[in-house]
């Protein structure tokens, strides 16, 4: 079983839609959860990060962590064509260095 | 957000050759990382570097790879005797004081022919 699973999509939505992106994980040692956005042939760009469970909101973006289900989500409200990118979840364990474990990424296209 | 530059942006090399990929953080940071992303696959951790030595490395980071910070600013990844399967995007990342905050450079696309 992979440590971090993410549906690769592709996901296509109309402009203005609410987008839900998800990752599941198998290792309960993960405590730090990040979402990155990656445009084609560019480096990942940090969007959001949370520690342990709960929600965090930043503008149109909301990150949720449900540790009991080992499930994390990123919601994008009022999606824009400029949100079209690949979204990567990443996780870090509490006690073992600073290695990030990435999902495979979900490709999102927002259609004008 | 901290800035990171990487050179070259694209490197083409023949199998068996050595390549050096460079990362230049704009300001001083303590933690440096190299990640690899084979086309269409996930970003994979290679190595972390703290206080001028390797602090953690993955199974991918075998004797073929080495890292150093030769002049106190640049951070380099050397790949000896490249193989076809080394073709990938290589990302440098830096970490600020926050534990979550790894910032990635634009990457070097390595093509081994």
PDB file of N, CA, C and O in Angstrom, chain A residues 5-34:
ATOM      1  N   UNK A   5      -1.977   8.388  -1.154  1.00  0.00           N
ATOM      2  CA  UNK A   5      -2.726   8.109  -2.383  1.00  0.00           C
ATOM      3  C   UNK A   5      -3.514   9.353  -2.786  1.00  0.00           C
ATOM      4  O   UNK A   5      -4.132  10.011  -1.944  1.00  0.00           O
ATOM      5  N   UNK A   6      -3.491   9.604  -4.088  1.00  0.00           N
ATOM      6  CA  UNK A   6      -4.201  10.775  -4.598  1.00  0.00           C
ATOM      7  C   UNK A   6      -4.726  10.420  -5.987  1.00  0.00           C
ATOM      8  O   UNK A   6      -3.982   9.893  -6.818  1.00  0.00           O
ATOM      9  N   UNK A   7      -5.985  10.704  -6.211  1.00  0.00           N
ATOM     10  CA  UNK A   7      -6.584  10.441  -7.511  1.00  0.00           C
ATOM     11  C   UNK A   7      -5.966  11.395  -8.533  1.00  0.00           C
ATOM     12  O   UNK A   7      -6.047  12.602  -8.362  1.00  0.00           O
ATOM     13  N   UNK A   8      -5.373  10.871  -9.595  1.00  0.00           N
ATOM     14  CA  UNK A   8      -4.684  11.745 -10.559  1.00  0.00           C
ATOM     15  C   UNK A   8      -5.610  12.565 -11.437  1.00  0.00           C
ATOM     16  O   UNK A   8      -5.163  13.499 -12.104  1.00  0.00           O
ATOM     17  N   UNK A   9      -6.922  12.220 -11.440  1.00  0.00           N
ATOM     18  CA  UNK A   9      -7.854  12.911 -12.319  1.00  0.00           C
ATOM     19  C   UNK A   9      -7.689  12.415 -13.752  1.00  0.00           C
ATOM     20  O   UNK A   9      -7.427  11.227 -13.964  1.00  0.00           O
ATOM     21  N   UNK A  10      -7.855  13.251 -14.764  1.00  0.00           N
ATOM     22  CA  UNK A  10      -8.004  14.700 -14.642  1.00  0.00           C
ATOM     23  C   UNK A  10      -9.399  15.119 -14.207  1.00  0.00           C
ATOM     24  O   UNK A  10     -10.348  14.403 -14.405  1.00  0.00           O
ATOM     25  N   UNK A  11      -9.448  16.300 -13.589  1.00  0.00           N
ATOM     26  CA  UNK A  11     -10.680  16.875 -13.110  1.00  0.00           C
ATOM     27  C   UNK A  11     -10.940  18.151 -13.910  1.00  0.00           C
ATOM     28  O   UNK A  11     -10.061  18.998 -14.010  1.00  0.00           O
ATOM     29  N   UNK A  12     -12.141  18.262 -14.453  1.00  0.00           N
ATOM     30  CA  UNK A  12     -12.501  19.416 -15.271  1.00  0.00           C
ATOM     31  C   UNK A  12     -13.781  20.021 -14.727  1.00  0.00           C
ATOM     32  O   UNK A  12     -14.780  19.305 -14.570  1.00  0.00           O
ATOM     33  N   UNK A  13     -13.755  21.314 -14.414  1.00  0.00           N
ATOM     34  CA  UNK A  13     -14.924  21.972 -13.832  1.00  0.00           C
ATOM     35  C   UNK A  13     -15.161  23.305 -14.531  1.00  0.00           C
ATOM     36  O   UNK A  13     -14.223  23.897 -15.089  1.00  0.00           O
ATOM     37  N   UNK A  14     -16.394  23.808 -14.495  1.00  0.00           N
ATOM     38  CA  UNK A  14     -16.648  25.142 -15.058  1.00  0.00           C
ATOM     39  C   UNK A  14     -16.196  26.223 -14.094  1.00  0.00           C
ATOM     40  O   UNK A  14     -16.154  26.021 -12.868  1.00  0.00           O
ATOM     41  N   UNK A  15     -15.861  27.352 -14.635  1.00  0.00           N
ATOM     42  CA  UNK A  15     -15.463  28.498 -13.825  1.00  0.00           C
ATOM     43  C   UNK A  15     -16.537  28.816 -12.795  1.00  0.00           C
ATOM     44  O   UNK A  15     -17.735  28.785 -13.091  1.00  0.00           O
ATOM     45  N   UNK A  16     -16.097  29.085 -11.567  1.00  0.00           N
ATOM     46  CA  UNK A  16     -17.028  29.404 -10.496  1.00  0.00           C
ATOM     47  C   UNK A  16     -17.430  28.209  -9.643  1.00  0.00           C
ATOM     48  O   UNK A  16     -18.018  28.385  -8.571  1.00  0.00           O
ATOM     49  N   UNK A  17     -17.111  27.009 -10.083  1.00  0.00           N
ATOM     50  CA  UNK A  17     -17.477  25.804  -9.333  1.00  0.00           C
ATOM     51  C   UNK A  17     -16.624  25.668  -8.075  1.00  0.00           C
ATOM     52  O   UNK A  17     -15.539  26.248  -7.967  1.00  0.00           O
ATOM     53  N   UNK A  18     -17.131  24.876  -7.153  1.00  0.00           N
ATOM     54  CA  UNK A  18     -16.344  24.485  -5.978  1.00  0.00           C
ATOM     55  C   UNK A  18     -15.620  23.187  -6.312  1.00  0.00           C
ATOM     56  O   UNK A  18     -16.233  22.225  -6.767  1.00  0.00           O
ATOM     57  N   UNK A  19     -14.332  23.202  -6.064  1.00  0.00           N
ATOM     58  CA  UNK A  19     -13.500  22.038  -6.363  1.00  0.00           C
ATOM     59  C   UNK A  19     -13.101  21.354  -5.069  1.00  0.00           C
ATOM     60  O   UNK A  19     -12.734  22.021  -4.083  1.00  0.00           O
ATOM     61  N   UNK A  20     -13.161  20.041  -5.069  1.00  0.00           N
ATOM     62  CA  UNK A  20     -12.734  19.252  -3.919  1.00  0.00           C
ATOM     63  C   UNK A  20     -11.628  18.304  -4.350  1.00  0.00           C
ATOM     64  O   UNK A  20     -11.810  17.499  -5.263  1.00  0.00           O
ATOM     65  N   UNK A  21     -10.490  18.429  -3.720  1.00  0.00           N
ATOM     66  CA  UNK A  21      -9.334  17.576  -4.008  1.00  0.00           C
ATOM     67  C   UNK A  21      -8.993  16.805  -2.745  1.00  0.00           C
ATOM     68  O   UNK A  21      -9.055  17.353  -1.641  1.00  0.00           O
ATOM     69  N   UNK A  22      -8.612  15.543  -2.893  1.00  0.00           N
ATOM     70  CA  UNK A  22      -8.461  14.692  -1.716  1.00  0.00           C
ATOM     71  C   UNK A  22      -7.211  13.822  -1.774  1.00  0.00           C
ATOM     72  O   UNK A  22      -6.735  13.476  -2.859  1.00  0.00           O
ATOM     73  N   UNK A  23      -6.747  13.466  -0.615  1.00  0.00           N
ATOM     74  CA  UNK A  23      -5.674  12.492  -0.472  1.00  0.00           C
ATOM     75  C   UNK A  23      -5.995  11.593   0.719  1.00  0.00           C
ATOM     76  O   UNK A  23      -6.591  12.055   1.702  1.00  0.00           O
ATOM     77  N   UNK A  24      -5.577  10.354   0.611  1.00  0.00           N
ATOM     78  CA  UNK A  24      -5.640   9.454   1.754  1.00  0.00           C
ATOM     79  C   UNK A  24      -4.230   8.981   2.068  1.00  0.00           C
ATOM     80  O   UNK A  24      -3.335   9.026   1.212  1.00  0.00           O
ATOM     81  N   UNK A  25      -4.049   8.551   3.280  1.00  0.00           N
ATOM     82  CA  UNK A  25      -2.731   8.085   3.682  1.00  0.00           C
ATOM     83  C   UNK A  25      -2.883   6.899   4.620  1.00  0.00           C
ATOM     84  O   UNK A  25      -3.946   6.681   5.208  1.00  0.00           O
ATOM     85  N   UNK A  26      -1.810   6.156   4.752  1.00  0.00           N
ATOM     86  CA  UNK A  26      -1.896   4.912   5.519  1.00  0.00           C
ATOM     87  C   UNK A  26      -1.166   4.989   6.855  1.00  0.00           C
ATOM     88  O   UNK A  26      -1.461   4.215   7.762  1.00  0.00           O
ATOM     89  N   UNK A  27      -0.221   5.913   6.967  1.00  0.00           N
ATOM     90  CA  UNK A  27       0.637   5.948   8.147  1.00  0.00           C
ATOM     91  C   UNK A  27       0.156   7.006   9.134  1.00  0.00           C
ATOM     92  O   UNK A  27       0.169   8.198   8.841  1.00  0.00           O
ATOM     93  N   UNK A  28      -0.238   6.574  10.314  1.00  0.00           N
ATOM     94  CA  UNK A  28      -0.751   7.514  11.310  1.00  0.00           C
ATOM     95  C   UNK A  28       0.331   8.437  11.872  1.00  0.00           C
ATOM     96  O   UNK A  28       0.026   9.365  12.619  1.00  0.00           O
ATOM     97  N   UNK A  29       1.584   8.195  11.522  1.00  0.00           N
ATOM     98  CA  UNK A  29       2.666   9.063  11.986  1.00  0.00           C
ATOM     99  C   UNK A  29       2.661  10.430  11.288  1.00  0.00           C
ATOM    100  O   UNK A  29       3.314  11.361  11.754  1.00  0.00           O
ATOM    101  N   UNK A  30       1.944  10.537  10.182  1.00  0.00           N
ATOM    102  CA  UNK A  30       1.885  11.830   9.502  1.00  0.00           C
ATOM    103  C   UNK A  30       1.142  12.837  10.373  1.00  0.00           C
ATOM    104  O   UNK A  30       0.034  12.582  10.833  1.00  0.00           O
ATOM    105  N   UNK A  31       1.766  13.975  10.578  1.00  0.00           N
ATOM    106  CA  UNK A  31       1.168  15.010  11.408  1.00  0.00           C
ATOM    107  C   UNK A  31       1.082  16.361  10.708  1.00  0.00           C
ATOM    108  O   UNK A  31       0.302  17.217  11.109  1.00  0.00           O
ATOM    109  N   UNK A  32       1.896  16.544   9.706  1.00  0.00           N
ATOM    110  CA  UNK A  32       1.924  17.819   8.978  1.00  0.00           C
ATOM    111  C   UNK A  32       1.436  17.569   7.556  1.00  0.00           C
ATOM    112  O   UNK A  32       1.902  16.630   6.894  1.00  0.00           O
ATOM    113  N   UNK A  33       0.543  18.436   7.112  1.00  0.00           N
ATOM    114  CA  UNK A  33      -0.115  18.214   5.834  1.00  0.00           C
ATOM    115  C   UNK A  33      -0.056  19.492   5.002  1.00  0.00           C
ATOM    116  O   UNK A  33      -0.433  20.559   5.468  1.00  0.00           O
ATOM    117  N   UNK A  34       0.414  19.336   3.778  1.00  0.00           N
ATOM    118  CA  UNK A  34       0.604  20.483   2.905  1.00  0.00           C
ATOM    119  C   UNK A  34      -0.093  20.269   1.574  1.00  0.00           C
ATOM    120  O   UNK A  34      -0.272  19.132   1.130  1.00  0.00           O
TER     121      UNK A  34
END
